[in-house]
PDB file of C-alpha atoms and ligand atoms in Angstrom:
ATOM      1  CA  UNK A   2      15.755   5.161  -6.913  1.00 54.00           C
ATOM      2  CA  UNK A   3      13.049   7.214  -6.274  1.00 84.00           C
ATOM      3  CA  UNK A   4      10.072   5.004  -7.332  1.00 95.00           C
ATOM      4  CA  UNK A   5       9.183   3.504  -3.459  1.00 97.00           C
ATOM      5  CA  UNK A   6       8.183  -0.829  -3.566  1.00 98.00           C
ATOM      6  CA  UNK A   7       6.037  -1.663  -0.722  1.00 98.00           C
ATOM      7  CA  UNK A   8       7.054  -5.668   0.176  1.00 98.00           C
ATOM      8  CA  UNK A   9       3.147  -7.023   1.274  1.00 98.00           C
ATOM      9  CA  UNK A  10       4.137 -10.029   2.298  1.00 98.00           C
ATOM     10  CA  UNK A  11       0.624 -10.519   4.122  1.00 98.00           C
ATOM     11  CA  UNK A  12       0.401 -14.166   6.449  1.00 98.00           C
ATOM     12  CA  UNK A  13       3.705 -14.936   5.147  1.00 98.00           C
ATOM     13  CA  UNK A  14       6.979 -16.540   6.446  1.00 98.00           C
ATOM     14  CA  UNK A  15       6.161 -18.837   8.807  1.00 98.00           C
ATOM     15  CA  UNK A  16       9.295 -18.852  10.330  1.00 98.00           C
ATOM     16  CA  UNK A  17      11.367 -15.342  11.817  1.00 98.00           C
ATOM     17  CA  UNK A  18      14.331 -17.530  10.305  1.00 98.00           C
ATOM     18  CA  UNK A  19      12.069 -17.124   7.176  1.00 98.00           C
ATOM     19  CA  UNK A  20      11.898 -13.095   7.988  1.00 98.00           C
ATOM     20  CA  UNK A  21      14.904 -12.383   9.367  1.00 98.00           C
ATOM     21  CA  UNK A  22      16.333 -13.257   5.324  1.00 97.00           C
ATOM     22  CA  UNK A  23      13.744 -11.660   3.910  1.00 98.00           C
ATOM     23  CA  UNK A  24      13.881  -8.669   5.497  1.00 98.00           C
ATOM     24  CA  UNK A  25      18.347  -8.986   4.522  1.00 98.00           C
ATOM     25  CA  UNK A  26      17.380  -8.594   0.681  1.00 97.00           C
ATOM     26  CA  UNK A  27      14.452  -6.223   0.989  1.00 98.00           C
ATOM     27  CA  UNK A  28      16.679  -3.682   2.980  1.00 98.00           C
ATOM     28  CA  UNK A  29      17.290  -0.148  -0.285  1.00 96.00           C
ATOM     29  CA  UNK A  30      17.189   2.554   0.442  1.00 95.00           C
ATOM     30  CA  UNK A  31      12.902   3.859  -0.878  1.00 96.00           C
ATOM     31  CA  UNK A  32      11.374   0.514   0.175  1.00 98.00           C
ATOM     32  CA  UNK A  33       8.571  -0.791   3.282  1.00 98.00           C
ATOM     33  CA  UNK A  34       9.301  -3.162   4.173  1.00 98.00           C
ATOM     34  CA  UNK A  35       5.214  -4.147   6.032  1.00 98.00           C
ATOM     35  CA  UNK A  36       4.561  -7.577   7.295  1.00 98.00           C
ATOM     36  CA  UNK A  37       2.868 -10.051   9.816  1.00 98.00           C
ATOM     37  CA  UNK A  38       3.137  -7.853  13.504  1.00 98.00           C
ATOM     38  CA  UNK A  39       4.966 -10.517  15.511  1.00 98.00           C
ATOM     39  CA  UNK A  40       7.649 -10.301  13.081  1.00 98.00           C
ATOM     40  CA  UNK A  41       7.842  -5.986  13.392  1.00 98.00           C
ATOM     41  CA  UNK A  42      10.033  -6.185  16.542  1.00 98.00           C
ATOM     42  CA  UNK A  43      13.099  -8.350  15.297  1.00 98.00           C
ATOM     43  CA  UNK A  44      12.782  -6.335  11.328  1.00 98.00           C
ATOM     44  CA  UNK A  45      13.076  -3.251  13.186  1.00 97.00           C
ATOM     45  CA  UNK A  46      16.239  -4.470  14.375  1.00 97.00           C
ATOM     46  CA  UNK A  47      17.501  -5.516  10.632  1.00 97.00           C
ATOM     47  CA  UNK A  48      16.229  -3.161   8.778  1.00 98.00           C
ATOM     48  CA  UNK A  49      18.980   0.234   8.232  1.00 98.00           C
ATOM     49  CA  UNK A  50      17.586   1.621   5.237  1.00 97.00           C
ATOM     50  CA  UNK A  51      14.392   0.188   4.689  1.00 98.00           C
ATOM     51  CA  UNK A  52      11.378   0.817   6.180  1.00 97.00           C
ATOM     52  CA  UNK A  53       9.027  -0.774   8.389  1.00 98.00           C
ATOM     53  CA  UNK A  54       5.049  -1.234   7.848  1.00 98.00           C
ATOM     54  CA  UNK A  55       2.415  -2.898   9.311  1.00 98.00           C
ATOM     55  CA  UNK A  56      -0.071  -4.504   7.389  1.00 98.00           C
ATOM     56  CA  UNK A  57      -3.166  -3.922   9.781  1.00 98.00           C
ATOM     57  CA  UNK A  58      -4.604  -1.644  12.277  1.00 98.00           C
ATOM     58  CA  UNK A  59      -6.669  -0.884  14.313  1.00 98.00           C
ATOM     59  CA  UNK A  60     -10.277   1.052  14.792  1.00 97.00           C
ATOM     60  CA  UNK A  61      -9.679   1.253  18.521  1.00 97.00           C
ATOM     61  CA  UNK A  62      -7.677   3.498  20.500  1.00 95.00           C
ATOM     62  CA  UNK A  63      -7.189   1.095  23.722  1.00 96.00           C
ATOM     63  CA  UNK A  64      -9.344  -0.932  26.149  1.00 97.00           C
ATOM     64  CA  UNK A  65     -11.205  -4.469  26.007  1.00 98.00           C
ATOM     65  CA  UNK A  66     -10.505  -5.584  22.570  1.00 98.00           C
ATOM     66  CA  UNK A  67      -9.014  -8.618  22.636  1.00 98.00           C
ATOM     67  CA  UNK A  68      -6.488  -9.405  19.573  1.00 97.00           C
ATOM     68  CA  UNK A  69      -6.813  -5.320  18.553  1.00 98.00           C
ATOM     69  CA  UNK A  70      -3.060  -3.575  17.763  1.00 98.00           C
ATOM     70  CA  UNK A  71      -3.024  -0.191  18.058  1.00 98.00           C
ATOM     71  CA  UNK A  72      -1.741   2.301  16.573  1.00 98.00           C
ATOM     72  CA  UNK A  73      -0.206   3.823  18.603  1.00 98.00           C
ATOM     73  CA  UNK A  74       1.761   1.063  19.810  1.00 98.00           C
ATOM     74  CA  UNK A  75       2.760   0.506  15.454  1.00 98.00           C
ATOM     75  CA  UNK A  76       4.207   4.677  16.432  1.00 97.00           C
ATOM     76  CA  UNK A  77       6.168   3.139  19.978  1.00 98.00           C
ATOM     77  CA  UNK A  78       7.537  -0.409  18.209  1.00 97.00           C
ATOM     78  CA  UNK A  79       8.904   1.725  15.464  1.00 97.00           C
ATOM     79  CA  UNK A  80       6.412   1.290  12.710  1.00 98.00           C
ATOM     80  CA  UNK A  81       6.990   3.794   9.193  1.00 96.00           C
ATOM     81  CA  UNK A  82       3.900   2.733   7.065  1.00 97.00           C
ATOM     82  CA  UNK A  83       1.415   0.786   7.267  1.00 97.00           C
ATOM     83  CA  UNK A  84      -0.917  -0.679   4.949  1.00 98.00           C
ATOM     84  CA  UNK A  85      -4.986   0.137   4.611  1.00 97.00           C
ATOM     85  CA  UNK A  86      -7.813  -0.985   2.964  1.00 97.00           C
ATOM     86  CA  UNK A  87      -6.301  -3.542   1.408  1.00 98.00           C
ATOM     87  CA  UNK A  88      -9.051  -5.434  -0.687  1.00 97.00           C
ATOM     88  CA  UNK A  89      -8.020  -8.981   1.053  1.00 98.00           C
ATOM     89  CA  UNK A  90      -9.484  -6.655   4.519  1.00 98.00           C
ATOM     90  CA  UNK A  91     -12.498  -5.885   2.519  1.00 97.00           C
ATOM     91  CA  UNK A  92     -13.364  -9.179   1.633  1.00 96.00           C
ATOM     92  CA  UNK A  93     -12.779 -11.272   4.155  1.00 97.00           C
ATOM     93  CA  UNK A  94     -12.934  -8.956   7.466  1.00 97.00           C
ATOM     94  CA  UNK A  95     -15.660  -7.377   6.591  1.00 96.00           C
ATOM     95  CA  UNK A  96     -13.465  -3.484   6.185  1.00 97.00           C
ATOM     96  CA  UNK A  97     -15.989  -1.735   4.589  1.00 98.00           C
ATOM     97  CA  UNK A  98     -14.596   2.175   3.938  1.00 98.00           C
ATOM     98  CA  UNK A  99     -16.485   3.586   6.511  1.00 97.00           C
ATOM     99  CA  UNK A 100     -14.091   1.382   9.211  1.00 98.00           C
ATOM    100  CA  UNK A 101     -11.124   1.978   6.766  1.00 98.00           C
ATOM    101  CA  UNK A 102     -12.046   6.441   7.294  1.00 96.00           C
ATOM    102  CA  UNK A 103     -11.980   5.699  10.714  1.00 95.00           C
ATOM    103  CA  UNK A 104      -7.857   3.200  11.132  1.00 96.00           C
ATOM    104  CA  UNK A 105      -6.540   6.327   8.497  1.00 94.00           C
ATOM    105  CA  UNK A 106      -7.925   8.878  11.239  1.00 92.00           C
ATOM    106  CA  UNK A 107      -6.084   7.020  13.609  1.00 94.00           C
ATOM    107  CA  UNK A 108      -2.761   5.925  11.647  1.00 94.00           C
ATOM    108  CA  UNK A 109      -2.860  10.517  10.908  1.00 90.00           C
ATOM    109  CA  UNK A 110      -2.757  11.326  14.326  1.00 89.00           C
ATOM    110  CA  UNK A 111      -0.394   9.321  15.398  1.00 92.00           C
ATOM    111  CA  UNK A 112       1.889  10.302  12.608  1.00 91.00           C
ATOM    112  CA  UNK A 113       2.014   6.912  10.833  1.00 93.00           C
ATOM    113  CA  UNK A 114       2.380   7.045   7.307  1.00 93.00           C
ATOM    114  CA  UNK A 115      -0.815   5.397   5.532  1.00 95.00           C
ATOM    115  CA  UNK A 116      -0.789   3.146   2.199  1.00 97.00           C
ATOM    116  CA  UNK A 117      -4.536   3.979   1.014  1.00 97.00           C
ATOM    117  CA  UNK A 118      -5.495   0.475  -0.860  1.00 98.00           C
ATOM    118  CA  UNK A 119      -7.986   1.448  -3.746  1.00 98.00           C
ATOM    119  CA  UNK A 120      -9.280  -0.588  -6.616  1.00 98.00           C
ATOM    120  CA  UNK A 121     -12.331  -2.387  -8.498  1.00 98.00           C
ATOM    121  CA  UNK A 122     -13.977  -5.484  -8.958  1.00 97.00           C
ATOM    122  CA  UNK A 123     -13.250  -7.238 -12.400  1.00 97.00           C
ATOM    123  CA  UNK A 124     -16.688  -7.101 -13.290  1.00 97.00           C
ATOM    124  CA  UNK A 125     -16.543  -2.511 -13.287  1.00 98.00           C
ATOM    125  CA  UNK A 126     -13.361  -3.137 -15.076  1.00 98.00           C
ATOM    126  CA  UNK A 127     -15.251  -4.888 -17.569  1.00 97.00           C
ATOM    127  CA  UNK A 128     -17.518  -1.429 -17.861  1.00 98.00           C
ATOM    128  CA  UNK A 129     -14.453   0.947 -18.564  1.00 97.00           C
ATOM    129  CA  UNK A 130     -11.814   3.045 -17.979  1.00 98.00           C
ATOM    130  CA  UNK A 131     -14.363   5.819 -16.991  1.00 98.00           C
ATOM    131  CA  UNK A 132     -16.771   3.380 -14.381  1.00 98.00           C
ATOM    132  CA  UNK A 133     -12.839   2.610 -13.426  1.00 98.00           C
ATOM    133  CA  UNK A 134     -12.170   5.721 -12.239  1.00 98.00           C
ATOM    134  CA  UNK A 135     -15.790   6.832 -10.772  1.00 98.00           C
ATOM    135  CA  UNK A 136     -15.893   3.693  -9.107  1.00 98.00           C
ATOM    136  CA  UNK A 137     -12.788   4.916  -7.686  1.00 98.00           C
ATOM    137  CA  UNK A 138     -13.412   8.659  -7.002  1.00 98.00           C
ATOM    138  CA  UNK A 139     -15.907   7.134  -4.852  1.00 98.00           C
ATOM    139  CA  UNK A 140     -14.158   5.377  -2.961  1.00 98.00           C
ATOM    140  CA  UNK A 141     -11.178   8.165  -2.184  1.00 97.00           C
ATOM    141  CA  UNK A 142     -14.378  10.144  -0.767  1.00 96.00           C
ATOM    142  CA  UNK A 143     -15.391   7.688   1.511  1.00 97.00           C
ATOM    143  CA  UNK A 144     -11.771   6.618   2.566  1.00 97.00           C
ATOM    144  CA  UNK A 145     -10.141  10.603   2.615  1.00 94.00           C
ATOM    145  CA  UNK A 146     -13.708  11.158   4.361  1.00 92.00           C
ATOM    146  CA  UNK A 147     -12.925  15.259   5.829  1.00 85.00           C
ATOM    147  CA  UNK A 148      -9.176  14.427   5.964  1.00 80.00           C
ATOM    148  CA  UNK A 149      -8.561  18.272   4.684  1.00 69.00           C
ATOM    149  CA  UNK A 150      -9.899  19.150   8.541  1.00 65.00           C
ATOM    150  CA  UNK A 151      -7.786  16.906  10.073  1.00 65.00           C
ATOM    151  CA  UNK A 152      -5.540  18.823  12.192  1.00 50.00           C
ATOM    152  CA  UNK A 153      -2.722  16.981  11.684  1.00 52.00           C
ATOM    153  CA  UNK A 154      -1.169  16.942   7.727  1.00 59.00           C
ATOM    154  CA  UNK A 155      -0.552  14.432   5.555  1.00 59.00           C
ATOM    155  CA  UNK A 156       2.658  14.265   4.535  1.00 60.00           C
ATOM    156  CA  UNK A 157       3.025  12.672   2.304  1.00 72.00           C
ATOM    157  CA  UNK A 158      -0.228  10.623   1.520  1.00 88.00           C
ATOM    158  CA  UNK A 159       0.938   6.966  -0.782  1.00 95.00           C
ATOM    159  CA  UNK A 160      -1.916   5.803  -2.116  1.00 97.00           C
ATOM    160  CA  UNK A 161      -1.778   2.034  -4.093  1.00 98.00           C
ATOM    161  CA  UNK A 162      -3.617   1.779  -6.668  1.00 98.00           C
ATOM    162  CA  UNK A 163      -4.992  -2.437  -7.294  1.00 98.00           C
ATOM    163  CA  UNK A 164      -7.455  -3.658 -10.062  1.00 98.00           C
ATOM    164  CA  UNK A 165      -8.550  -6.850  -7.956  1.00 97.00           C
ATOM    165  CA  UNK A 166      -8.554  -9.026 -10.544  1.00 97.00           C
ATOM    166  CA  UNK A 167      -4.867  -7.984 -11.173  1.00 97.00           C
ATOM    167  CA  UNK A 168      -3.702  -9.259  -7.013  1.00 96.00           C
ATOM    168  CA  UNK A 169      -2.390 -12.899  -6.716  1.00 94.00           C
ATOM    169  CA  UNK A 170      -3.223 -13.862 -10.754  1.00 92.00           C
ATOM    170  CA  UNK A 171      -0.641 -13.571 -12.072  1.00 92.00           C
ATOM    171  CA  UNK A 172      -2.088 -11.302 -14.275  1.00 93.00           C
ATOM    172  CA  UNK A 173      -1.109  -7.763 -14.191  1.00 97.00           C
ATOM    173  CA  UNK A 174      -2.710  -4.710 -15.361  1.00 97.00           C
ATOM    174  CA  UNK A 175      -1.951  -2.963 -18.631  1.00 97.00           C
ATOM    175  CA  UNK A 176       0.495  -0.476 -17.674  1.00 98.00           C
ATOM    176  CA  UNK A 177      -0.657   2.345 -19.467  1.00 97.00           C
ATOM    177  CA  UNK A 178      -4.218   1.549 -18.263  1.00 98.00           C
ATOM    178  CA  UNK A 179      -2.638   2.336 -14.731  1.00 98.00           C
ATOM    179  CA  UNK A 180      -0.410   5.077 -15.287  1.00 98.00           C
ATOM    180  CA  UNK A 181      -3.884   6.795 -16.624  1.00 98.00           C
ATOM    181  CA  UNK A 182      -5.722   6.036 -14.018  1.00 98.00           C
ATOM    182  CA  UNK A 183      -2.925   7.099 -11.099  1.00 98.00           C
ATOM    183  CA  UNK A 184      -2.690  10.222 -12.939  1.00 97.00           C
ATOM    184  CA  UNK A 185      -6.446  10.137 -11.815  1.00 98.00           C
ATOM    185  CA  UNK A 186      -6.380   9.350  -8.562  1.00 97.00           C
ATOM    186  CA  UNK A 187      -3.622  11.693  -8.030  1.00 95.00           C
ATOM    187  CA  UNK A 188      -5.384  15.191  -9.480  1.00 95.00           C
ATOM    188  CA  UNK A 189      -8.395  13.789  -7.557  1.00 96.00           C
ATOM    189  CA  UNK A 190      -6.827  13.733  -4.667  1.00 93.00           C
ATOM    190  CA  UNK A 191      -4.971  17.136  -5.025  1.00 90.00           C
ATOM    191  CA  UNK A 192      -8.463  18.723  -6.435  1.00 91.00           C
ATOM    192  CA  UNK A 193     -10.824  17.537  -4.142  1.00 91.00           C
ATOM    193  CA  UNK A 194      -7.981  17.015  -0.162  1.00 87.00           C
ATOM    194  CA  UNK A 195      -5.098  19.444  -0.855  1.00 82.00           C
ATOM    195  CA  UNK A 196      -2.970  17.198  -0.752  1.00 81.00           C
ATOM    196  CA  UNK A 197       0.472  18.188  -2.178  1.00 75.00           C
ATOM    197  CA  UNK A 198       3.058  15.832  -1.606  1.00 81.00           C
ATOM    198  CA  UNK A 199       1.286  11.921  -2.662  1.00 90.00           C
ATOM    199  CA  UNK A 200       2.800   8.805  -4.222  1.00 95.00           C
ATOM    200  CA  UNK A 201       0.538   6.840  -6.519  1.00 97.00           C
ATOM    201  CA  UNK A 202       1.742   2.899  -6.272  1.00 98.00           C
ATOM    202  CA  UNK A 203       0.400   0.232  -8.375  1.00 98.00           C
ATOM    203  CA  UNK A 204      -0.059  -3.463  -7.443  1.00 98.00           C
ATOM    204  CA  UNK A 205      -1.277  -7.160  -8.734  1.00 98.00           C
ATOM    205  CA  UNK A 206       1.250  -9.317  -9.749  1.00 97.00           C
ATOM    206  CA  UNK A 207       4.282  -7.399 -10.463  1.00 98.00           C
ATOM    207  CA  UNK A 208       7.075  -9.193 -10.629  1.00 98.00           C
ATOM    208  CA  UNK A 209      10.158  -9.829 -11.790  1.00 97.00           C
ATOM    209  CA  UNK A 210       9.457  -9.257 -16.041  1.00 97.00           C
ATOM    210  CA  UNK A 211       6.457  -6.892 -15.860  1.00 98.00           C
ATOM    211  CA  UNK A 212       8.215  -4.487 -13.424  1.00 98.00           C
ATOM    212  CA  UNK A 213      10.351  -2.767 -15.435  1.00 97.00           C
ATOM    213  CA  UNK A 214       7.102  -1.518 -17.611  1.00 98.00           C
ATOM    214  CA  UNK A 215       5.442  -0.643 -14.933  1.00 98.00           C
ATOM    215  CA  UNK A 216       7.868   1.611 -13.352  1.00 98.00           C
ATOM    216  CA  UNK A 217       8.585   2.986 -16.611  1.00 97.00           C
ATOM    217  CA  UNK A 218       5.622   5.108 -17.130  1.00 97.00           C
ATOM    218  CA  UNK A 219       6.018   8.533 -14.905  1.00 96.00           C
ATOM    219  CA  UNK A 220       2.816   8.188 -13.293  1.00 97.00           C
ATOM    220  CA  UNK A 221       3.605   5.642 -11.575  1.00 98.00           C
ATOM    221  CA  UNK A 222       5.374   5.598  -8.374  1.00 97.00           C
ATOM    222  CA  UNK A 223       6.450   2.886  -7.219  1.00 98.00           C
ATOM    223  CA  UNK A 224       4.249  -0.903  -6.822  1.00 98.00           C
ATOM    224  CA  UNK A 225       2.787  -3.124  -4.107  1.00 98.00           C
ATOM    225  CA  UNK A 226       4.640  -6.179  -4.163  1.00 98.00           C
ATOM    226  CA  UNK A 227       2.643  -9.224  -2.553  1.00 98.00           C
ATOM    227  CA  UNK A 228       3.573 -12.991  -4.077  1.00 98.00           C
ATOM    228  CA  UNK A 229       6.628 -11.680  -5.909  1.00 98.00           C
ATOM    229  CA  UNK A 230       8.180  -9.995  -2.398  1.00 98.00           C
ATOM    230  CA  UNK A 231       8.806 -13.574  -0.730  1.00 98.00           C
ATOM    231  CA  UNK A 232      10.995 -14.621  -3.556  1.00 98.00           C
ATOM    232  CA  UNK A 233      14.819 -13.480  -2.547  1.00 97.00           C
ATOM    233  CA  UNK A 234      15.879 -14.220  -6.439  1.00 97.00           C
ATOM    234  CA  UNK A 235      12.367 -11.935  -8.080  1.00 97.00           C
ATOM    235  CA  UNK A 236      12.430  -9.856  -5.116  1.00 98.00           C
ATOM    236  CA  UNK A 237      15.550  -8.806  -5.691  1.00 98.00           C
ATOM    237  CA  UNK A 238      15.346  -7.874  -9.183  1.00 97.00           C
ATOM    238  CA  UNK A 239      12.348  -5.831  -8.633  1.00 98.00           C
ATOM    239  CA  UNK A 240      14.754  -3.449  -6.736  1.00 97.00           C
ATOM    240  CA  UNK A 241      17.231  -3.847  -8.814  1.00 96.00           C
ATOM    241  CA  UNK A 242      14.302  -2.127 -11.713  1.00 96.00           C
ATOM    242  CA  UNK A 243      13.764   0.226  -9.349  1.00 96.00           C
ATOM    243  CA  UNK A 244      16.888   1.834  -7.977  1.00 92.00           C
ATOM    244  CA  UNK A 245      17.804   2.842 -12.048  1.00 88.00           C
ATOM    245  CA  UNK A 246      14.883   4.221 -12.225  1.00 85.00           C
TER     246      UNK A 246
HETATM  247  P1  PGA B   2       0.326 -10.325  -5.632  1.00 89.61           P
HETATM  248  O1  PGA B   2       0.148  -9.016  -4.149  1.00 89.61           O
HETATM  249  O2  PGA B   2       1.685  -8.717  -5.689  1.00 89.61           O
HETATM  250  O3  PGA B   2       1.014 -11.075  -4.679  1.00 89.61           O
HETATM  251  O4  PGA B   2      -0.243  -9.692  -6.397  1.00 89.61           O
HETATM  252  C1  PGA B   2      -0.195  -7.598  -4.364  1.00 89.61           C
HETATM  253  C2  PGA B   2      -1.311  -7.396  -2.765  1.00 89.61           C
HETATM  254  O5  PGA B   2      -1.663  -7.964  -2.682  1.00 89.61           O
HETATM  255  O6  PGA B   2      -0.452  -5.897  -2.171  1.00 89.61           O
END
């Protein structure tokens, strides 16, 4: 399996027992399980093949910042990936591109792998694909600002292209449209930021019925799966599809 599948559990599940059950069915190569902080310690013991991911990390390093969790804490716990810039964090928690950029710096300097989420609103998509590319170009310019000067090289930058209107909507993007935008993202990041190793995922209403179409697209390196990653049967099917790609 070459395609990368990232499970994004968001604010779920509510108990450790459920988290363990979900982790067991998700424990395969080329899978990242991004879970709420409270489950990371126990998941570290369960996951043998899948990598451990966090859904957020602090812009701060240490000190008087009540309620925050730093990138270093995550690194020391055995986390490998951190989701950053998810549209829900941008929308509900006021995360600007500037904040995303600072968090990214902390994530990289602690040798964690960022999973940077970008994507446009429905309004922008309605204007057309060129407008989407322009929007994402601006987002990447801000989110990745100065990254090429970072002392530490990003070994493998993961970007998730998630059109906001497709997240949790039950209606995904057209795989060929996403593939075109993802191709653009790869070329742009490669040229502008000199990052050679880049993995770009599609996210937004991926399920067992449409995973085949998305994962068959050459440019799409995998999927960021929200809702469907909480349904054991559904997620198992997605992993089976990914395994054969
Ligand atoms: P969804 O969420 O699969 O439920 O649409 C994707 C995401 O937000 O990462």
